[in-house]
Amino acid sequence: MTRNDAIVAAYRVLQRLYPRAFREEYGDDIVQLFREQLRDESSWRVCGRGLVDFAVSLPTRHVEIRMARNRTPALVMLVSLVLAATTFAFVEGLVGVAVAALGAALAIIIWRKERPARAERGAAGRWWKLLTSGIALLAIVLGATTAMGELSEPEWVVFAVALLVSVTLIGTGTVLGVIHLTDRHRANRIAA
Amino acid sequence: MTPRDRLKPLPVAAVHIVLALLPGELHGYALMRKVEELSDGTVRLGPGTLYGTINRLVDDGLIEETTGRVARQDGERRRYYQLTSGGRAVALDELSRLQTLVRRVRSRLPKDATA
């Protein structure tokens, strides 16, 4: 066993202190990268930098995992939305509207604070799934109603809800698609 | 309020990674070297920081792993990463923001202070 092999083995042992999920996903890559650093640079320098990096990144990874597990904001957001909807539906007058608005505002604030950084841009990439599922649902609804002929009252409710969902999917997919294609066009133009 | 105003700024390590990935896909070690090269050696990402940031960027949908989809001739086990379309737009936004920052600061400097 060479000295570098021994250093890599010791570094691999240290990796066990990272959270399990992170270690399982990236542990081998981290060790491989460390090994490549040792191949190209002075081992003392690599070890020093590696230890500093380990000391900094270890607590960060654990905090991230704990924050990802924290479901309190999602629960508070859900309660706020339910409060807003219930108040709006059952409490008449200005008080009902005011409490509903407060609940909705609280839910929006929590959503804005808790969403991942810039995740909405990634969401635009899924536009075609929404669009195609909306079109497919619309085709099924129209096909089924044509085949069934006269609809009873409960069937009309199902038809209306399915129609609303399909139109919402198509609308959302179209908007996200426009955002996505505009972003791509802009990126290509700047890169060119 | 523009869409950019509503977005949280990326941390320094993440900015360097998305900018380093603008020309194309890279594996971890090449990415680390590229960041070091782009910053003239002032930003050195250690393995834990690099993969922690990669993990966050993958979760946020800004970069994606390409190893599964790109056939490798040499059979190596490296994992490659590239920007998603959203990640590319964010990287170009960051580039534009930095260019604007430099231009504005330069225009406000006294003449004898400019390089």
GROMACS .gro file of C-alpha atoms in nm:
model
  307
    1MET     CA    1   0.000   0.000   0.000
    2THR     CA    2   0.147   0.337  -0.103
    3ARG     CA    3   0.124   0.646   0.112
    4ASN     CA    4  -0.147   0.791  -0.114
    5ASP     CA    5  -0.351   0.470  -0.083
    6ALA     CA    6  -0.333   0.499   0.295
    7ILE     CA    7  -0.442   0.865   0.281
    8VAL     CA    8  -0.736   0.776   0.053
    9ALA     CA    9  -0.837   0.492   0.288
   10ALA     CA   10  -0.835   0.731   0.585
   11TYR     CA   11  -1.034   0.988   0.384
   12ARG     CA   12  -1.288   0.718   0.295
   13VAL     CA   13  -1.336   0.644   0.666
   14LEU     CA   14  -1.405   1.013   0.730
   15GLN     CA   15  -1.682   1.002   0.467
   16ARG     CA   16  -1.884   0.787   0.705
   17LEU     CA   17  -1.955   1.101   0.909
   18TYR     CA   18  -2.156   1.256   0.623
   19PRO     CA   19  -2.533   1.194   0.629
   20ARG     CA   20  -2.616   0.850   0.488
   21ALA     CA   21  -2.821   0.977   0.190
   22PHE     CA   22  -2.547   1.215   0.079
   23ARG     CA   23  -2.275   0.954   0.134
   24GLU     CA   24  -2.458   0.690  -0.067
   25GLU     CA   25  -2.518   0.929  -0.356
   26TYR     CA   26  -2.180   1.102  -0.373
   27GLY     CA   27  -1.938   0.921  -0.137
   28ASP     CA   28  -1.755   0.726  -0.411
   29ASP     CA   29  -1.731   1.035  -0.633
   30ILE     CA   30  -1.589   1.243  -0.347
   31VAL     CA   31  -1.322   0.981  -0.275
   32GLN     CA   32  -1.241   0.945  -0.647
   33LEU     CA   33  -1.202   1.322  -0.678
   34PHE     CA   34  -0.976   1.329  -0.371
   35ARG     CA   35  -0.766   1.049  -0.523
   36GLU     CA   36  -0.728   1.246  -0.847
   37GLN     CA   37  -0.621   1.553  -0.651
   38LEU     CA   38  -0.355   1.344  -0.476
   39ARG     CA   39  -0.232   1.222  -0.815
   40ASP     CA   40  -0.185   1.576  -0.947
   41GLU     CA   41  -0.079   1.781  -0.643
   42SER     CA   42   0.134   1.770  -0.330
   43SER     CA   43  -0.025   1.527  -0.084
   44TRP     CA   44   0.028   1.762   0.212
   45ARG     CA   45  -0.153   2.044   0.036
   46VAL     CA   46  -0.438   1.815  -0.074
   47CYS     CA   47  -0.473   1.671   0.278
   48GLY     CA   48  -0.478   2.017   0.439
   49ARG     CA   49  -0.737   2.151   0.194
   50GLY     CA   50  -0.936   1.828   0.216
   51LEU     CA   51  -0.958   1.847   0.595
   52VAL     CA   52  -1.066   2.212   0.589
   53ASP     CA   53  -1.327   2.131   0.324
   54PHE     CA   54  -1.446   1.833   0.529
   55ALA     CA   55  -1.476   2.044   0.847
   56VAL     CA   56  -1.679   2.308   0.659
   57SER     CA   57  -1.897   2.081   0.448
   58LEU     CA   58  -1.981   1.821   0.717
   59PRO     CA   59  -2.205   2.045   0.934
   60THR     CA   60  -2.352   2.205   0.621
   61ARG     CA   61  -2.463   1.868   0.482
   62HIS     CA   62  -2.619   1.769   0.817
   63VAL     CA   63  -2.804   2.101   0.847
   64GLU     CA   64  -2.933   2.064   0.490
   65ILE     CA   65  -3.065   1.717   0.561
   66ARG     CA   66  -3.239   1.837   0.879
   67MET     CA   67  -3.393   2.133   0.696
   68ALA     CA   68  -3.516   1.905   0.417
   69ARG     CA   69  -3.691   1.687   0.678
   70ASN     CA   70  -3.862   1.985   0.844
   71ARG     CA   71  -4.226   1.968   0.739
   72THR     CA   72  -4.351   2.248   0.968
   73PRO     CA   73  -4.361   2.523   0.700
   74ALA     CA   74  -4.559   2.298   0.462
   75LEU     CA   75  -4.805   2.218   0.742
   76VAL     CA   76  -4.847   2.587   0.835
   77MET     CA   77  -4.899   2.670   0.466
   78LEU     CA   78  -5.166   2.400   0.436
   79VAL     CA   79  -5.345   2.518   0.752
   80SER     CA   80  -5.335   2.877   0.624
   81LEU     CA   81  -5.489   2.774   0.292
   82VAL     CA   82  -5.763   2.571   0.462
   83LEU     CA   83  -5.833   2.860   0.701
   84ALA     CA   84  -5.856   3.101   0.408
   85ALA     CA   85  -6.090   2.875   0.209
   86THR     CA   86  -6.311   2.791   0.512
   87THR     CA   87  -6.342   3.151   0.624
   88PHE     CA   88  -6.422   3.269   0.274
   89ALA     CA   89  -6.692   3.001   0.240
   90PHE     CA   90  -6.862   3.028   0.581
   91VAL     CA   91  -6.797   3.369   0.739
   92GLU     CA   92  -6.993   3.650   0.580
   93GLY     CA   93  -6.900   4.014   0.562
   94LEU     CA   94  -6.575   4.205   0.587
   95VAL     CA   95  -6.437   3.991   0.872
   96GLY     CA   96  -6.456   3.676   0.658
   97VAL     CA   97  -6.283   3.842   0.364
   98ALA     CA   98  -6.016   3.992   0.592
   99VAL     CA   99  -5.933   3.661   0.765
  100ALA     CA  100  -5.936   3.479   0.431
  101ALA     CA  101  -5.699   3.736   0.281
  102LEU     CA  102  -5.471   3.708   0.586
  103GLY     CA  103  -5.460   3.327   0.558
  104ALA     CA  104  -5.390   3.342   0.184
  105ALA     CA  105  -5.117   3.604   0.235
  106LEU     CA  106  -4.953   3.390   0.506
  107ALA     CA  107  -4.961   3.085   0.277
  108ILE     CA  108  -4.805   3.283  -0.010
  109ILE     CA  109  -4.529   3.424   0.217
  110ILE     CA  110  -4.442   3.073   0.344
  111TRP     CA  111  -4.444   2.932  -0.009
  112ARG     CA  112  -4.211   3.208  -0.131
  113LYS     CA  113  -3.970   3.158   0.158
  114GLU     CA  114  -3.960   2.780   0.139
  115ARG     CA  115  -3.944   2.717  -0.238
  116PRO     CA  116  -3.602   2.606  -0.366
  117ALA     CA  117  -3.388   2.876  -0.522
  118ARG     CA  118  -3.497   2.929  -0.883
  119ALA     CA  119  -3.686   2.602  -0.899
  120GLU     CA  120  -3.961   2.756  -1.107
  121ARG     CA  121  -3.730   2.773  -1.406
  122GLY     CA  122  -3.680   2.397  -1.385
  123ALA     CA  123  -4.056   2.350  -1.366
  124ALA     CA  124  -4.093   2.521  -1.705
  125GLY     CA  125  -3.912   2.224  -1.861
  126ARG     CA  126  -4.210   1.998  -1.779
  127TRP     CA  127  -4.459   2.202  -1.985
  128TRP     CA  128  -4.506   1.936  -2.252
  129LYS     CA  129  -4.621   1.677  -1.996
  130LEU     CA  130  -4.893   1.912  -1.873
  131LEU     CA  131  -4.995   2.006  -2.226
  132THR     CA  132  -5.016   1.648  -2.359
  133SER     CA  133  -5.199   1.518  -2.049
  134GLY     CA  134  -5.446   1.809  -2.077
  135ILE     CA  135  -5.511   1.738  -2.446
  136ALA     CA  136  -5.544   1.364  -2.376
  137LEU     CA  137  -5.790   1.426  -2.090
  138LEU     CA  138  -5.991   1.668  -2.306
  139ALA     CA  139  -6.009   1.410  -2.588
  140ILE     CA  140  -6.125   1.139  -2.343
  141VAL     CA  141  -6.391   1.368  -2.190
  142LEU     CA  142  -6.527   1.481  -2.527
  143GLY     CA  143  -6.516   1.124  -2.666
  144ALA     CA  144  -6.694   0.983  -2.361
  145THR     CA  145  -6.969   1.248  -2.357
  146THR     CA  146  -7.032   1.204  -2.732
  147ALA     CA  147  -7.058   0.827  -2.686
  148MET     CA  148  -7.286   0.854  -2.378
  149GLY     CA  149  -7.533   1.097  -2.535
  150GLU     CA  150  -7.772   1.242  -2.272
  151LEU     CA  151  -7.595   1.299  -1.935
  152SER     CA  152  -7.753   1.275  -1.589
  153GLU     CA  153  -7.684   1.546  -1.327
  154PRO     CA  154  -7.396   1.362  -1.147
  155GLU     CA  155  -7.240   1.283  -1.486
  156TRP     CA  156  -7.258   1.653  -1.573
  157VAL     CA  157  -7.066   1.737  -1.255
  158VAL     CA  158  -6.792   1.484  -1.343
  159PHE     CA  159  -6.787   1.617  -1.700
  160ALA     CA  160  -6.754   1.977  -1.581
  161VAL     CA  161  -6.474   1.896  -1.334
  162ALA     CA  162  -6.282   1.691  -1.593
  163LEU     CA  163  -6.325   1.969  -1.849
  164LEU     CA  164  -6.200   2.228  -1.600
  165VAL     CA  165  -5.895   2.014  -1.511
  166SER     CA  166  -5.808   1.953  -1.878
  167VAL     CA  167  -5.840   2.323  -1.965
  168THR     CA  168  -5.624   2.413  -1.663
  169LEU     CA  169  -5.358   2.160  -1.769
  170ILE     CA  170  -5.358   2.288  -2.127
  171GLY     CA  171  -5.343   2.651  -2.012
  172THR     CA  172  -5.062   2.590  -1.761
  173GLY     CA  173  -4.870   2.377  -2.012
  174THR     CA  174  -4.901   2.646  -2.278
  175VAL     CA  175  -4.781   2.924  -2.047
  176LEU     CA  176  -4.486   2.717  -1.919
  177GLY     CA  177  -4.407   2.614  -2.276
  178VAL     CA  178  -4.391   2.976  -2.390
  179ILE     CA  179  -4.163   3.060  -2.093
  180HIS     CA  180  -3.943   2.758  -2.166
  181LEU     CA  181  -3.910   2.828  -2.540
  182THR     CA  182  -3.849   3.199  -2.482
  183ASP     CA  183  -3.572   3.114  -2.232
  184ARG     CA  184  -3.415   2.869  -2.476
  185HIS     CA  185  -3.435   3.116  -2.766
  186ARG     CA  186  -3.277   3.385  -2.551
  187ALA     CA  187  -3.003   3.148  -2.429
  188ASN     CA  188  -2.919   3.044  -2.787
  189ARG     CA  189  -2.913   3.406  -2.903
  190ILE     CA  190  -2.676   3.514  -2.622
  191ALA     CA  191  -2.454   3.206  -2.669
  192ALA     CA  192  -2.431   3.274  -3.044
  193MET     CA  193  -4.104   4.343  -1.039
  194THR     CA  194  -3.914   4.137  -1.296
  195PRO     CA  195  -3.884   3.757  -1.267
  196ARG     CA  196  -3.520   3.796  -1.169
  197ASP     CA  197  -3.613   4.018  -0.874
  198ARG     CA  198  -3.825   3.739  -0.732
  199LEU     CA  199  -3.541   3.485  -0.740
  200LYS     CA  200  -3.301   3.411  -0.458
  201PRO     CA  201  -2.939   3.477  -0.557
  202LEU     CA  202  -2.720   3.170  -0.604
  203PRO     CA  203  -2.434   3.115  -0.355
  204VAL     CA  204  -2.082   3.185  -0.481
  205ALA     CA  205  -1.990   2.818  -0.531
  206ALA     CA  206  -2.311   2.756  -0.726
  207VAL     CA  207  -2.251   3.060  -0.948
  208HIS     CA  208  -1.904   2.934  -1.036
  209ILE     CA  209  -2.034   2.585  -1.112
  210VAL     CA  210  -2.316   2.696  -1.342
  211LEU     CA  211  -2.079   2.933  -1.524
  212ALA     CA  212  -1.819   2.657  -1.562
  213LEU     CA  213  -2.084   2.429  -1.712
  214LEU     CA  214  -2.197   2.685  -1.973
  215PRO     CA  215  -1.969   2.549  -2.252
  216GLY     CA  216  -2.082   2.189  -2.193
  217GLU     CA  217  -2.087   1.884  -1.965
  218LEU     CA  218  -1.806   1.810  -1.719
  219HIS     CA  219  -1.731   1.548  -1.455
  220GLY     CA  220  -1.656   1.640  -1.092
  221TYR     CA  221  -1.280   1.673  -1.111
  222ALA     CA  222  -1.288   1.866  -1.440
  223LEU     CA  223  -1.554   2.092  -1.292
  224MET     CA  224  -1.337   2.163  -0.989
  225ARG     CA  225  -1.039   2.244  -1.214
  226LYS     CA  226  -1.251   2.461  -1.441
  227VAL     CA  227  -1.379   2.668  -1.147
  228GLU     CA  228  -1.022   2.710  -1.025
  229GLU     CA  229  -0.909   2.816  -1.374
  230LEU     CA  230  -1.200   3.059  -1.427
  231SER     CA  231  -1.134   3.229  -1.093
  232ASP     CA  232  -0.755   3.243  -1.138
  233GLY     CA  233  -0.718   3.003  -0.846
  234THR     CA  234  -0.908   3.218  -0.597
  235VAL     CA  235  -1.205   2.979  -0.573
  236ARG     CA  236  -1.103   2.625  -0.484
  237LEU     CA  237  -1.393   2.392  -0.419
  238GLY     CA  238  -1.309   2.093  -0.204
  239PRO     CA  239  -1.474   1.756  -0.276
  240GLY     CA  240  -1.739   1.791  -0.003
  241THR     CA  241  -1.833   2.145  -0.101
  242LEU     CA  242  -1.834   2.062  -0.472
  243TYR     CA  243  -2.065   1.761  -0.443
  244GLY     CA  244  -2.282   1.934  -0.180
  245THR     CA  245  -2.338   2.220  -0.424
  246ILE     CA  246  -2.394   1.977  -0.712
  247ASN     CA  247  -2.654   1.800  -0.498
  248ARG     CA  248  -2.840   2.128  -0.435
  249LEU     CA  249  -2.825   2.231  -0.801
  250VAL     CA  250  -2.960   1.892  -0.910
  251ASP     CA  251  -3.242   1.922  -0.654
  252ASP     CA  252  -3.325   2.271  -0.782
  253GLY     CA  253  -3.337   2.145  -1.140
  254LEU     CA  254  -3.051   2.365  -1.261
  255ILE     CA  255  -2.811   2.084  -1.357
  256GLU     CA  256  -2.860   1.718  -1.443
  257GLU     CA  257  -2.645   1.409  -1.461
  258THR     CA  258  -2.580   1.293  -1.817
  259THR     CA  259  -2.386   0.974  -1.746
  260GLY     CA  260  -2.690   0.752  -1.789
  261ARG     CA  261  -2.782   0.893  -2.127
  262VAL     CA  262  -2.441   0.949  -2.288
  263ALA     CA  263  -2.262   0.632  -2.399
  264ARG     CA  264  -1.899   0.636  -2.290
  265GLN     CA  265  -1.642   0.475  -2.518
  266ASP     CA  266  -1.373   0.429  -2.254
  267GLY     CA  267  -1.600   0.258  -2.000
  268GLU     CA  268  -1.502   0.502  -1.723
  269ARG     CA  269  -1.725   0.535  -1.417
  270ARG     CA  270  -1.726   0.912  -1.396
  271ARG     CA  271  -2.053   1.100  -1.356
  272TYR     CA  272  -2.096   1.392  -1.590
  273TYR     CA  273  -2.316   1.695  -1.529
  274GLN     CA  274  -2.470   1.950  -1.762
  275LEU     CA  275  -2.698   2.252  -1.729
  276THR     CA  276  -3.070   2.204  -1.781
  277SER     CA  277  -3.246   2.460  -2.001
  278GLY     CA  278  -3.354   2.645  -1.685
  279GLY     CA  279  -3.002   2.620  -1.545
  280ARG     CA  280  -2.861   2.762  -1.867
  281ALA     CA  281  -3.094   3.059  -1.846
  282VAL     CA  282  -2.992   3.114  -1.482
  283ALA     CA  283  -2.621   3.092  -1.574
  284LEU     CA  284  -2.668   3.348  -1.852
  285ASP     CA  285  -2.861   3.570  -1.610
  286GLU     CA  286  -2.570   3.550  -1.363
  287LEU     CA  287  -2.323   3.629  -1.642
  288SER     CA  288  -2.525   3.928  -1.750
  289ARG     CA  289  -2.558   4.045  -1.387
  290LEU     CA  290  -2.182   4.024  -1.333
  291GLN     CA  291  -2.112   4.207  -1.661
  292THR     CA  292  -2.354   4.482  -1.560
  293LEU     CA  293  -2.193   4.506  -1.215
  294VAL     CA  294  -1.843   4.539  -1.361
  295ARG     CA  295  -1.957   4.793  -1.621
  296ARG     CA  296  -2.132   5.008  -1.360
  297VAL     CA  297  -1.844   4.997  -1.113
  298ARG     CA  298  -1.595   5.085  -1.389
  299SER     CA  299  -1.806   5.378  -1.505
  300ARG     CA  300  -1.812   5.521  -1.152
  301LEU     CA  301  -1.439   5.484  -1.083
  302PRO     CA  302  -1.209   5.786  -1.120
  303LYS     CA  303  -1.004   5.767  -1.438
  304ASP     CA  304  -0.673   5.708  -1.259
  305ALA     CA  305  -0.820   5.406  -1.072
  306THR     CA  306  -0.911   5.206  -1.385
  307ALA     CA  307  -0.671   4.939  -1.507
   0.00000   0.00000   0.00000
